[in-house]
Coordinates of C-alpha atoms in Angstrom, one line a residue:
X214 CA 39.9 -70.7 -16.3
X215 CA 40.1 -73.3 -13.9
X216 CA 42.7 -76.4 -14.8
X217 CA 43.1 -79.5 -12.3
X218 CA 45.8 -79.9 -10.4
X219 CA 49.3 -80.5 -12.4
X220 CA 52.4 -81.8 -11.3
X221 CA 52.4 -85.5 -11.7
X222 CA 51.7 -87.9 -14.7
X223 CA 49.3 -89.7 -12.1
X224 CA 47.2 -86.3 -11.4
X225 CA 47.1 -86.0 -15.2
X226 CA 45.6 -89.5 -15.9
X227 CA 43.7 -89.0 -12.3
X228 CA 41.9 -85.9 -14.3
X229 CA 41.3 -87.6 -17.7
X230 CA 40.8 -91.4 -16.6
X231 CA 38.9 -91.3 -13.7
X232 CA 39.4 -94.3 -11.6
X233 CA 35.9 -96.4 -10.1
X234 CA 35.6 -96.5 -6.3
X235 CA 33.6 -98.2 -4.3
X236 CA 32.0 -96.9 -1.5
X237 CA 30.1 -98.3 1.6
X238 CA 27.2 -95.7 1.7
X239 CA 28.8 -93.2 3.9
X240 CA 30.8 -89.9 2.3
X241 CA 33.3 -90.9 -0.1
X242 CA 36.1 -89.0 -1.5
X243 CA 34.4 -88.5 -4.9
X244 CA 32.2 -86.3 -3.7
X245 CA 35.2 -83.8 -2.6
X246 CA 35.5 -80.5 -4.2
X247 CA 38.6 -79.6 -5.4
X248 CA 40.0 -76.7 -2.8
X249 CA 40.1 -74.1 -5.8
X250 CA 36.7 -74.7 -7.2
X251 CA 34.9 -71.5 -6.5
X252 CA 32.2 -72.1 -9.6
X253 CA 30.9 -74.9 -11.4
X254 CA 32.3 -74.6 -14.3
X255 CA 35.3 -75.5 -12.3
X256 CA 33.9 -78.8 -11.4
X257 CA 32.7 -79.4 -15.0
X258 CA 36.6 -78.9 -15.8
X259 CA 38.0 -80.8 -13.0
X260 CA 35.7 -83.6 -13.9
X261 CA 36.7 -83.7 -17.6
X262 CA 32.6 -83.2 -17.8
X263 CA 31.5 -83.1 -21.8
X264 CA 29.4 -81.0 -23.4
X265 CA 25.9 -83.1 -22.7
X266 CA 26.8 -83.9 -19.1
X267 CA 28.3 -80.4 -18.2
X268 CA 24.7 -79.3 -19.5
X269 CA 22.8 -81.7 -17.3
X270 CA 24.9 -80.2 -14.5
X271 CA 24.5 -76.7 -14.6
X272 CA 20.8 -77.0 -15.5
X273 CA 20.3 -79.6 -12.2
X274 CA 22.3 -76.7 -10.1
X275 CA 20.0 -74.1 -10.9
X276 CA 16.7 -76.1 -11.3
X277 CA 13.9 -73.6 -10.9
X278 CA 16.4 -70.4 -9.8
X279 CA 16.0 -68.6 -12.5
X280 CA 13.3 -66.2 -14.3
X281 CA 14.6 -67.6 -18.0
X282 CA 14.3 -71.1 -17.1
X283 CA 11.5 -72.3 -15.0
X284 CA 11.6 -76.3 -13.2
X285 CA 9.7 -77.9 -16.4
X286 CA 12.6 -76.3 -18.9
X287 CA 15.5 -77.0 -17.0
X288 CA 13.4 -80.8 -16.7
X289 CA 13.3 -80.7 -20.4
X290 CA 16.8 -79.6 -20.8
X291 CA 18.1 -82.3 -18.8
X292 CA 16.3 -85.4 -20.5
X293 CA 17.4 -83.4 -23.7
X294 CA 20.7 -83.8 -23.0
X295 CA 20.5 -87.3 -20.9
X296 CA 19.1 -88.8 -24.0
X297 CA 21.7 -86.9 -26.1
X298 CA 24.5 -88.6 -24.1
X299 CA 22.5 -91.8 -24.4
X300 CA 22.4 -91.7 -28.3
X301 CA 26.4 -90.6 -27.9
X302 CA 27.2 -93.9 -25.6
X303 CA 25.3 -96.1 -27.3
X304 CA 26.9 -94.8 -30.7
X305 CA 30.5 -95.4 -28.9
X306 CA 29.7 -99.5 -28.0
X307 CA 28.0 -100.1 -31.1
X308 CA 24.7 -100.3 -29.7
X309 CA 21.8 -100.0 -32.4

């Protein structure tokens, strides 16, 4: 199993309280990968990625790659899980 980088208190909070960047269009350093990601599941952990998102993810990666999961399941398996994460969100701010 992969586990971010340790060390530091501030590569602990860097893994579970992601920081917002800005960026002016170009490449940014979000978009990075971690030197010992060799498999998404990896990224899902480096990115502190839950269930519903991790989901969304590995389905997007593999859209249409595979014989169990043609483009109009893995589209239905992301919305599935987008409007899961919604409900989840929406349920954390109090929105009704």
């Amino acid at each position: 199993m992969y586990l971010p980088p340790t060390g530091s208190r501030n590569s602990a909070e860097k893994c579970c309280k992601p920081t917002k960047t800005k960026s002016d269009g170009s490449s940014a350093d979000y978009y990075k990968l971690p030197a010992e990601a060799t498999e998404l599941q990896h990224l899902i952990s480096y990115k502190n990625m839950n269930a519903q998102i991790g989901e969304i993810f590995r389905s997007c990666y593999r859209y249409g790659e595979v014989l169990h999961s043609e483009k109009l399941r893995d589209a239905k398996k992301i919305k599935f899980y987008a409007e899961a994460e919604i409900e989840r969100l929406e349920k954390l701010i109090g929105v009704e």
